[in-house]
CSV table of C-alpha atoms (C1' of nucleotides) in Angstrom, one decimal:
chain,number,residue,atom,x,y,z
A,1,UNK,CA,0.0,0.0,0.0
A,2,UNK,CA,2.0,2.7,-1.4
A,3,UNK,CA,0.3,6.1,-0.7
A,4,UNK,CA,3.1,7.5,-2.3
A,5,UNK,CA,3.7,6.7,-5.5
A,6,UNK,CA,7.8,6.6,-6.5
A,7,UNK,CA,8.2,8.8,-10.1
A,8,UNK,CA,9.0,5.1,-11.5
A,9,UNK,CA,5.7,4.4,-10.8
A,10,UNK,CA,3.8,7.0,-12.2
A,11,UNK,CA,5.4,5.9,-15.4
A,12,UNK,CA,4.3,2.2,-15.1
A,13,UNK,CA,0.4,4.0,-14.5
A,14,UNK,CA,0.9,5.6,-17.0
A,15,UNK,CA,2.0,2.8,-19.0
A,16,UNK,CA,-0.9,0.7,-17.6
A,17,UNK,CA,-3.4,3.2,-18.8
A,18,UNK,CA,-2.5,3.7,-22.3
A,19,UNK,CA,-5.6,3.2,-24.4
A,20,UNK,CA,-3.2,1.1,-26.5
A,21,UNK,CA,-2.5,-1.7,-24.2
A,22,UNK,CA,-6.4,-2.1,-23.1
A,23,UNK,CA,-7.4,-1.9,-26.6
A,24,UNK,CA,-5.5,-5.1,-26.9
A,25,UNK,CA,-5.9,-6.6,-24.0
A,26,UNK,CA,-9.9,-6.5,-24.9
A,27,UNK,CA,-8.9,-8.1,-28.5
A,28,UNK,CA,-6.9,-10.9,-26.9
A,29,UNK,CA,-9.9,-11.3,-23.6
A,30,UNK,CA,-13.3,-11.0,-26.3
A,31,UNK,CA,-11.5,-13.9,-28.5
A,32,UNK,CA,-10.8,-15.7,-25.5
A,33,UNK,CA,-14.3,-15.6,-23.6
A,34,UNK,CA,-15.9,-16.5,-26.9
A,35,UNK,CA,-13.2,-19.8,-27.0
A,36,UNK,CA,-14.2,-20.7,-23.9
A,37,UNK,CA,-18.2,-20.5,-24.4
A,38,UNK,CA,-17.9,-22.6,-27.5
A,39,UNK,CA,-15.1,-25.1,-26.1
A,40,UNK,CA,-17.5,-25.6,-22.9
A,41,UNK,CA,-20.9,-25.9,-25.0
A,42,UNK,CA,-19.1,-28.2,-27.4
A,43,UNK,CA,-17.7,-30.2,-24.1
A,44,UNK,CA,-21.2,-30.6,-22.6
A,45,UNK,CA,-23.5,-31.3,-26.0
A,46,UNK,CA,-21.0,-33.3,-27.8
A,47,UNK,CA,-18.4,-34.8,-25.6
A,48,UNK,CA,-15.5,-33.2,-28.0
A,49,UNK,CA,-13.4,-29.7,-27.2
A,50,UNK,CA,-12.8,-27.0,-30.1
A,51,UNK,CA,-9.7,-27.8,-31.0
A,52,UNK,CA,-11.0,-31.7,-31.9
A,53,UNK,CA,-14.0,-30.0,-33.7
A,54,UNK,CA,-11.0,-27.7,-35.3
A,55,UNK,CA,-9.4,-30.8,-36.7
A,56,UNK,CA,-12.4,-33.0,-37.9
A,57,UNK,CA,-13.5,-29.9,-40.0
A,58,UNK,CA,-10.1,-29.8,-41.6
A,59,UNK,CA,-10.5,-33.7,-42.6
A,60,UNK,CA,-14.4,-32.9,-43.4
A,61,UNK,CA,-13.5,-29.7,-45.6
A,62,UNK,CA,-12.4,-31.8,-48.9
A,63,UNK,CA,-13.4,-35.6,-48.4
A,64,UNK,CA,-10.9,-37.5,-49.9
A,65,UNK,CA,-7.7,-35.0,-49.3
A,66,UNK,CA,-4.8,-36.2,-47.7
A,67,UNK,CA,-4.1,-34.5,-44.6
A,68,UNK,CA,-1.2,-35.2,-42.4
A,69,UNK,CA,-0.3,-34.1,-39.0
A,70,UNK,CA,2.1,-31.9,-39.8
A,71,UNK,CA,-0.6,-30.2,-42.0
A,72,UNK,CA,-2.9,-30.2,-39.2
A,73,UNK,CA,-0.5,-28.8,-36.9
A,74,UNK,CA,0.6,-25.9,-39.2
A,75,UNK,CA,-3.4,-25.3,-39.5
A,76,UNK,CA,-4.0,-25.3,-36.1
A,77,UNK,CA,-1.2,-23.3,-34.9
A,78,UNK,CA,0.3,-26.4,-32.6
A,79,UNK,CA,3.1,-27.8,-32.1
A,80,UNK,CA,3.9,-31.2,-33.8
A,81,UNK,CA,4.2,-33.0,-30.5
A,82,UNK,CA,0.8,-31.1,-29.2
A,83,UNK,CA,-0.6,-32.4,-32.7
A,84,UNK,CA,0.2,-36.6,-32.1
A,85,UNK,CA,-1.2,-36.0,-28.6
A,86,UNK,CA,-4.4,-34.3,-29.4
A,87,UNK,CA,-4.7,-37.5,-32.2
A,88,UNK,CA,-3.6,-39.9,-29.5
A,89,UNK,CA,-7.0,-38.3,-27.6
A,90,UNK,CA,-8.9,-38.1,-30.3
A,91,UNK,CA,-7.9,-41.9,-31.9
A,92,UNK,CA,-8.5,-43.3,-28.2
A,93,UNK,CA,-12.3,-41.4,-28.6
A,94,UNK,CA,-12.7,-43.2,-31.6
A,95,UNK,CA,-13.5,-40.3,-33.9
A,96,UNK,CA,-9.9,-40.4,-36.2
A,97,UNK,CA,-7.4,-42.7,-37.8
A,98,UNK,CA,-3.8,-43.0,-38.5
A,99,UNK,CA,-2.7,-44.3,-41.8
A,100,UNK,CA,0.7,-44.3,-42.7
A,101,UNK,CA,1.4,-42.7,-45.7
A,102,UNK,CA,2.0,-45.0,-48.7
A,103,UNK,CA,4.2,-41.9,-50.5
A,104,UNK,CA,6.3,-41.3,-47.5
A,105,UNK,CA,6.7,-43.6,-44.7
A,106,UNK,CA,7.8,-40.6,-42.3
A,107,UNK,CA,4.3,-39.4,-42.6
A,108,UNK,CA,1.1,-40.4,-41.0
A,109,UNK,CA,-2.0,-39.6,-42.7
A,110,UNK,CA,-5.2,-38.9,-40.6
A,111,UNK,CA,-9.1,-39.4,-41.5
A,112,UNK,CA,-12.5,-39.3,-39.8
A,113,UNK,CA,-13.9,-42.5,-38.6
A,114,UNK,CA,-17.7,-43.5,-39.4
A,115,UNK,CA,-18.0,-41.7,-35.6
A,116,UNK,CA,-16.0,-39.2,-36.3
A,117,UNK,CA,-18.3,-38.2,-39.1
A,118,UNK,CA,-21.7,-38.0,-37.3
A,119,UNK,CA,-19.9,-36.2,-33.8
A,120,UNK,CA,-18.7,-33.5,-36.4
A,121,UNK,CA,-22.5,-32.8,-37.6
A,122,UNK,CA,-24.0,-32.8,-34.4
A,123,UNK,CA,-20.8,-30.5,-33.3
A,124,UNK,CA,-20.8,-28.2,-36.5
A,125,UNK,CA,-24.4,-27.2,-35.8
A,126,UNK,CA,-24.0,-26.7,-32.3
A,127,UNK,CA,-20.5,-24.4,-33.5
A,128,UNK,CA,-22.6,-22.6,-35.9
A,129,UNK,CA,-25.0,-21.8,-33.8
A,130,UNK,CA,-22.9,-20.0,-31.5
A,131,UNK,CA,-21.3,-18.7,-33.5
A,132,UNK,CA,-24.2,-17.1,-35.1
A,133,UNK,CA,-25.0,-16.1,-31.3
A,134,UNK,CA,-21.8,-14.5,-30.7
A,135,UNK,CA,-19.7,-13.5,-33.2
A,136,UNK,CA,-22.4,-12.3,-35.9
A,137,UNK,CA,-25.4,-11.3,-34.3
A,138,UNK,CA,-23.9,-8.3,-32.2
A,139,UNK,CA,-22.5,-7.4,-35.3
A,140,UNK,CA,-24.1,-5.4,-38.1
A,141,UNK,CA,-22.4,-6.9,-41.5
A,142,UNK,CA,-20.1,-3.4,-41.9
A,143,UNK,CA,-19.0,-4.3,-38.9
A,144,UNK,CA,-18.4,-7.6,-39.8
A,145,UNK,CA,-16.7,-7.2,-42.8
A,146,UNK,CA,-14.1,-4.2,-41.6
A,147,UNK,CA,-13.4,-7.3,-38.5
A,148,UNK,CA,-12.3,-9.9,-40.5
A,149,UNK,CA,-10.6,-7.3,-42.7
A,150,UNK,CA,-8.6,-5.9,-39.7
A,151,UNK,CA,-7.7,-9.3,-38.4
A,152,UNK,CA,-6.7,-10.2,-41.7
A,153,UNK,CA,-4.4,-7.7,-41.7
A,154,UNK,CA,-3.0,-8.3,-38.4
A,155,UNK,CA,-2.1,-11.8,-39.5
A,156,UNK,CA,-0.2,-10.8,-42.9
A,157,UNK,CA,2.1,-8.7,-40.4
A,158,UNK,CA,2.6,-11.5,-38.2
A,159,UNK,CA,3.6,-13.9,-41.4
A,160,UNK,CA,5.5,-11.4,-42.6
A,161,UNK,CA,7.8,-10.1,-39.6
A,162,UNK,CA,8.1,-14.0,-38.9
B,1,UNK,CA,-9.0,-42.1,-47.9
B,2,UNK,CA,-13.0,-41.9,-49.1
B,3,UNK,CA,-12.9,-40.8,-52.8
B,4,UNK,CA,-17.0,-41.2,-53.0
B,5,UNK,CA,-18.5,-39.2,-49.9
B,6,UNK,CA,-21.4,-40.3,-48.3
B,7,UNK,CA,-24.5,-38.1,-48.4
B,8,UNK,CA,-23.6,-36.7,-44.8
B,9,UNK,CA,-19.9,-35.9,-45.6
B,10,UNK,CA,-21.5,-33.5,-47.9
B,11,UNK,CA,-23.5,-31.4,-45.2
B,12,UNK,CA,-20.3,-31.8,-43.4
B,13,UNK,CA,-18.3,-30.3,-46.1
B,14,UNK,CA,-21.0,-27.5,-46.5
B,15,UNK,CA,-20.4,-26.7,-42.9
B,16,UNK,CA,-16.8,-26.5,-42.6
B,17,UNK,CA,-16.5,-24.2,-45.4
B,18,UNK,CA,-18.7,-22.2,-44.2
B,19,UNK,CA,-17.6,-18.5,-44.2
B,20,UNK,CA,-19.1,-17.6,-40.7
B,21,UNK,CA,-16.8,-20.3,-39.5
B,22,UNK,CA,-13.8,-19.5,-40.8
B,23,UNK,CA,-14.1,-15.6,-40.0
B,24,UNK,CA,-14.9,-17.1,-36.8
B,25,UNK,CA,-11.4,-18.9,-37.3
B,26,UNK,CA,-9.5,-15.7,-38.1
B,27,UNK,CA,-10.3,-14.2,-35.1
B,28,UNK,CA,-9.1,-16.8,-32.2
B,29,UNK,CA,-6.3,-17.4,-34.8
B,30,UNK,CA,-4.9,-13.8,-35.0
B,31,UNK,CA,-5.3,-13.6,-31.2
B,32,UNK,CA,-4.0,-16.4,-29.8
B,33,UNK,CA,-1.1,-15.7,-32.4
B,34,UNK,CA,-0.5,-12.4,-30.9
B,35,UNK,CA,-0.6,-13.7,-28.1
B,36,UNK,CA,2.0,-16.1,-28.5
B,37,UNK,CA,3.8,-13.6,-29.6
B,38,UNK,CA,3.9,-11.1,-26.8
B,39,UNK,CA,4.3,-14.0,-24.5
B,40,UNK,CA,7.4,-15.2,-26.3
B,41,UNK,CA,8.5,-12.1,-26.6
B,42,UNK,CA,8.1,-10.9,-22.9
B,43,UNK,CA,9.8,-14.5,-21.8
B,44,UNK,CA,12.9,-13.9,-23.7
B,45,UNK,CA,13.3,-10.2,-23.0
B,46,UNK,CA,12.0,-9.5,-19.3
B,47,UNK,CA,11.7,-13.3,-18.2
B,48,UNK,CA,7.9,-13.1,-17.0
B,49,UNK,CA,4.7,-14.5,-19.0
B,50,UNK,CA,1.9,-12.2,-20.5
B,51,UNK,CA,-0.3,-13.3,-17.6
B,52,UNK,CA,2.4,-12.3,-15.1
B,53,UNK,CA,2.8,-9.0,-16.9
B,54,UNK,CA,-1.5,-8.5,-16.9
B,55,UNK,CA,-1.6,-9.1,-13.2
B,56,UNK,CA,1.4,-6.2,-12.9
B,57,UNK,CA,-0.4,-3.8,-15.0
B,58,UNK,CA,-3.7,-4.5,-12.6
B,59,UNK,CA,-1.2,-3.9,-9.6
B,60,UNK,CA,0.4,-0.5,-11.4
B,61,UNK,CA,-2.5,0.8,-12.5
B,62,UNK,CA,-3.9,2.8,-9.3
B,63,UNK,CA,-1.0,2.2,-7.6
B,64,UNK,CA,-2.3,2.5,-3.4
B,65,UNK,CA,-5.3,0.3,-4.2
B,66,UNK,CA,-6.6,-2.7,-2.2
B,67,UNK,CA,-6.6,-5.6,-5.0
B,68,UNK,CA,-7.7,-8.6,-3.7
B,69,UNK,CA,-6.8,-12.2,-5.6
B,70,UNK,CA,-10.5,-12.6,-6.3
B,71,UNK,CA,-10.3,-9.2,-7.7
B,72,UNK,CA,-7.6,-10.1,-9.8
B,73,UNK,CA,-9.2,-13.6,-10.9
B,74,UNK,CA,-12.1,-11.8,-12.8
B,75,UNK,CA,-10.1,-9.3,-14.3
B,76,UNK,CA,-7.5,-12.0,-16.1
B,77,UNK,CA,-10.8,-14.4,-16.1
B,78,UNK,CA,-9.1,-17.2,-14.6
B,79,UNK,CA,-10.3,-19.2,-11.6
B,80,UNK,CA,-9.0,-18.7,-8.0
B,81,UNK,CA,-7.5,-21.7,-8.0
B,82,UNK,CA,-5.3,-20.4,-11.4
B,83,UNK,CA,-4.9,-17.5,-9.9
B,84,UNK,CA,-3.4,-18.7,-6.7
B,85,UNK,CA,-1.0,-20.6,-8.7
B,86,UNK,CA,0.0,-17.9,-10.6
B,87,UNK,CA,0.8,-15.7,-7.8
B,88,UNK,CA,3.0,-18.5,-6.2
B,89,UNK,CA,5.0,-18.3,-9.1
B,90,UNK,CA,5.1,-15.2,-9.1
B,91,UNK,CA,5.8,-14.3,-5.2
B,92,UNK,CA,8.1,-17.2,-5.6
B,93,UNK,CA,10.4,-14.5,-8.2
B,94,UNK,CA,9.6,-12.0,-6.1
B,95,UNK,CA,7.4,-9.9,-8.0
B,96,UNK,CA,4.5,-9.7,-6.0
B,97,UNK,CA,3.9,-10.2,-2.2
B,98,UNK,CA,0.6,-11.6,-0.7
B,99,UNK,CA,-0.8,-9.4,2.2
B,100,UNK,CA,-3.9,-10.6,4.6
B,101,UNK,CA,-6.7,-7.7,4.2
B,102,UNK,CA,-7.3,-6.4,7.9
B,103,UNK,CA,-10.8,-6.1,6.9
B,104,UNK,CA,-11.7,-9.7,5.8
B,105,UNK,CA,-9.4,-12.3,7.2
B,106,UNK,CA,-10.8,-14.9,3.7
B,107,UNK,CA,-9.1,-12.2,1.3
B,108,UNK,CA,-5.7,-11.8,0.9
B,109,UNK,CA,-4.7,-8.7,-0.8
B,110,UNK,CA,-1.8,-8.6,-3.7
B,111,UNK,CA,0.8,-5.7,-4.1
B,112,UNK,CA,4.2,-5.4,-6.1
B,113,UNK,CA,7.5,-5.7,-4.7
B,114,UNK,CA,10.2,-3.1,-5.7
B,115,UNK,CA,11.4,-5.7,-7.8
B,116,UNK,CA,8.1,-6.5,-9.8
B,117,UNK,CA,7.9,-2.4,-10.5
B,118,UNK,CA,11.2,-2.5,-12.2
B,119,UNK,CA,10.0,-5.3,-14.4
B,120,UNK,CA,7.2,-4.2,-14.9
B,121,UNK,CA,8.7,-0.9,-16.5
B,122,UNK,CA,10.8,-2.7,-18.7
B,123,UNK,CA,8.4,-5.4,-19.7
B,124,UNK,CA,5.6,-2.7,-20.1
B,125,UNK,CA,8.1,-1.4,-22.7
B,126,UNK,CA,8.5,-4.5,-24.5
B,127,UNK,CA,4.7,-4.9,-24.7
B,128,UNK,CA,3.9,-1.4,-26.0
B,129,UNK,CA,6.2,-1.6,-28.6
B,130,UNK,CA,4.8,-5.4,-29.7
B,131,UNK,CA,0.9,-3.9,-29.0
B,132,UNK,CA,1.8,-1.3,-31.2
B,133,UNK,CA,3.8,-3.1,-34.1
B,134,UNK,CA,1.2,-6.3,-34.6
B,135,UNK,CA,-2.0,-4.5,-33.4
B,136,UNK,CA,-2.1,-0.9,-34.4
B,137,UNK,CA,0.5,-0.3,-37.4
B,138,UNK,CA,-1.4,-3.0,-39.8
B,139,UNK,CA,-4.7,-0.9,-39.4
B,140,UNK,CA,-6.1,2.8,-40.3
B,141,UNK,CA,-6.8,4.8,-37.7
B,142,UNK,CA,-10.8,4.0,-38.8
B,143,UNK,CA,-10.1,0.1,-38.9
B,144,UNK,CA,-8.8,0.5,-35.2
B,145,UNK,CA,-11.8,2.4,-33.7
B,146,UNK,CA,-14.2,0.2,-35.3
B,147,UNK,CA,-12.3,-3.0,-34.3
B,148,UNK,CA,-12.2,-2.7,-30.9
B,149,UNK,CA,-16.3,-1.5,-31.2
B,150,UNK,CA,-17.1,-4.6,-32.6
B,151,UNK,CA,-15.5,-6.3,-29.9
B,152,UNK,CA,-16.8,-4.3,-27.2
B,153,UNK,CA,-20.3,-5.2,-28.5
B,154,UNK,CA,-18.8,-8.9,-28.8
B,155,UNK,CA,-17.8,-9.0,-25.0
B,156,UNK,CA,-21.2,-7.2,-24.2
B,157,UNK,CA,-23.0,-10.2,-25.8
B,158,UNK,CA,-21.4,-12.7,-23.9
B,159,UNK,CA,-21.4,-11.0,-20.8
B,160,UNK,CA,-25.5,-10.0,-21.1
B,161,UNK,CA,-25.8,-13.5,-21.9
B,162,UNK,CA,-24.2,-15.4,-18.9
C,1,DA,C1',26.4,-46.3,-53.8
C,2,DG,C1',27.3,-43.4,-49.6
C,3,DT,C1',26.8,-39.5,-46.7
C,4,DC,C1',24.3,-36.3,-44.4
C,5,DA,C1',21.4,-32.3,-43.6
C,6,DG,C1',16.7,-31.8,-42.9
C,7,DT,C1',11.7,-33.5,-41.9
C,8,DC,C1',7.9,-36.1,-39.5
C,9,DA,C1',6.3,-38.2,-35.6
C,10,DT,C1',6.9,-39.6,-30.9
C,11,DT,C1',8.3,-39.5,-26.0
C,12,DG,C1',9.8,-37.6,-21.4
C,13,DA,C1',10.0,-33.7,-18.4
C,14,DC,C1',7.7,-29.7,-17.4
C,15,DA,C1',4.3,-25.5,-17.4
C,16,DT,C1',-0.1,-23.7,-17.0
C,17,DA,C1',-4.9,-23.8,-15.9
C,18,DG,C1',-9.5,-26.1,-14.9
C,19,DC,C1',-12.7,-28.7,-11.6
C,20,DA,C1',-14.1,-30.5,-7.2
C,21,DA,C1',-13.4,-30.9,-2.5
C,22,DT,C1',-11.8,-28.6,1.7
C,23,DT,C1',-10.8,-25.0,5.3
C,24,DG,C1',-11.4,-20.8,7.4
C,25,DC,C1',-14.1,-16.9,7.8
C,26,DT,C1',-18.2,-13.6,7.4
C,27,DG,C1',-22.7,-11.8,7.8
C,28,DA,C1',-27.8,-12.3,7.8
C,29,DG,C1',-31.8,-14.4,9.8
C,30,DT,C1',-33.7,-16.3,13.8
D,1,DA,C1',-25.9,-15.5,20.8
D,2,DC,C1',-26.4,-19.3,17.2
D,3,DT,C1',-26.8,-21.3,13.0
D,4,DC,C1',-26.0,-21.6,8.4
D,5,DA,C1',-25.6,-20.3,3.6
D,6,DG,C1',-22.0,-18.4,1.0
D,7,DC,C1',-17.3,-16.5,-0.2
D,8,DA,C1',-12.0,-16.5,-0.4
D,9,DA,C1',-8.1,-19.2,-0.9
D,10,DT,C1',-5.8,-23.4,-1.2
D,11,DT,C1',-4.8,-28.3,-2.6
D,12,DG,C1',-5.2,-32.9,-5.3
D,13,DC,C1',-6.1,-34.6,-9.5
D,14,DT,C1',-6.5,-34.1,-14.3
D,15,DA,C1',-6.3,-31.9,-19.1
D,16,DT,C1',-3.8,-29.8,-22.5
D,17,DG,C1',0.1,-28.1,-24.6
D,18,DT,C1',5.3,-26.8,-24.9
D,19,DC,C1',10.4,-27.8,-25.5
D,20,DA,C1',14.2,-30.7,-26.2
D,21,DA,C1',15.9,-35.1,-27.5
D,22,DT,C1',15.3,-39.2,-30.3
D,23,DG,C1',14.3,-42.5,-34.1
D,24,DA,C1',12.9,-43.3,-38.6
D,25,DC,C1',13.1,-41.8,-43.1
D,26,DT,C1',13.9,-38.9,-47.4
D,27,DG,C1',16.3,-36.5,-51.0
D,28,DA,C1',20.1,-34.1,-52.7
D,29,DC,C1',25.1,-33.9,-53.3
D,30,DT,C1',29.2,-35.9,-54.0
DNA sequence: AGTCAGTCATTGACATAGCAATTGCTGAGT
DNA sequence: ACTCAGCAATTGCTATGTCAATGACTGACT
């Protein structure tokens, strides 16, 4: 309890205020609040989190494409070793497969089981729904389209500085 | 490796393709990528997580007030039970240092140690210059202000709704 | 053909956070 | 004054993901 502020200090309030920093700070905590509504929904209606529902609508998006993990993983933003543990989850739930790839034997393909397939309808409409609820509705569809168009921005500079 | 898709692979297909769900995508993407980011970044250069730097700022900002770790909790949105963790970690470096209130023997009040203000100057530096290169130099002015409206009205939805 | 730098997947050790149960304490209703 | 519903913080157990090291394999260059 420091009534009196040292000059360092005022400089970190300063700092702490800055419209900059809480302007971000509400980016990174919206995106994160609307994670967590959808990964708890999805836990409780369809017994899968978001990231499995991210992965079974990569293997659902072209039926018949070859997707590895290393694929996956770049898609997902994961590390490869966070990618074969999230399969080993997922192949244990029955919902994916490994194949080894015929091409190159370093690589494991993966595809939707039978299960897999009807778990990703029930969770796709329950995804859509929220994010219909969430993410669109509050929105008018200027605001919409100038959001994605920011965020796409946003990720061209983090590609390109990386 | 299905090369004729069943009737429900197709509704499937429609579904992840959908554009509401990859905008949807874009924006957890482009946030937790900054995020990773700034956490990197803030690890390498000053040593302490994004988290560890949030709860600083909180600390920093009115410097003299009471925060309590329940306080605390709702503003990083993480349970008590993460945030109690997260301040042993951080007491542990000697950034912060846990005070019983005198009015409420359940709370236990958090303040920075002389320590934890001089990182938090020099990580506050680090973030304000990432916040500013990968959040505000991609956008227009315009693109800025109506970003963060939309998310406001995002967070409002969620929060009117729980 | 033989080497070897680079890639894919996996594993072990660790970091972070959630949930449920527990403890200690408070304040309101009787 | 007494009880009791409820809150703050902590702890054990678990879930999820990272990093570093490893093994298996490939493709390009001598």
């Amino acid at each position: 309890m420091n009534t009196t502020p040292q000059p360092g200090e005022e400089v970190a309030a300063r700092a702490a205020n800055s419209r900059l920093v809480r302007d971000f700070g509400l980016l990174i905590k919206s995106a994160t609040r609307l994670e967590q509504r959808i990964d708890g929904e999805l836990r409780q209606e369809c017994g899968i989190s978001h990231t499995m529902l991210e992965v079974l609508i990569r293997l659902c998006r072209r039926p018949g494409e070859e997707v590895s993990q290393r694929h996956l993983a770049d898609d997902l933003t994961l590390t490869s070793s966070g990618t074969t543990r999230l399969l080993d989850r997922m192949e244990e739930a029955g919902l994916v497969r490994r194949i080894p790839s015929p091409a190159d034997r370093r690589v494991t393909l993966v595809e939707t089981t039978p299960h897999g397939g009807e778990v990703f309808l029930r969770a796709a409409a329950v995804h859509a729904r929220l994010v219909e609820r969430y993410f669109v509705a509050p929105l008018t569809t200027d605001d919409y389209g100038r959001l994605t168009a920011a965020l796409g921005r946003i990720e061209t500079a983090l590609r390109d500085d990386a």
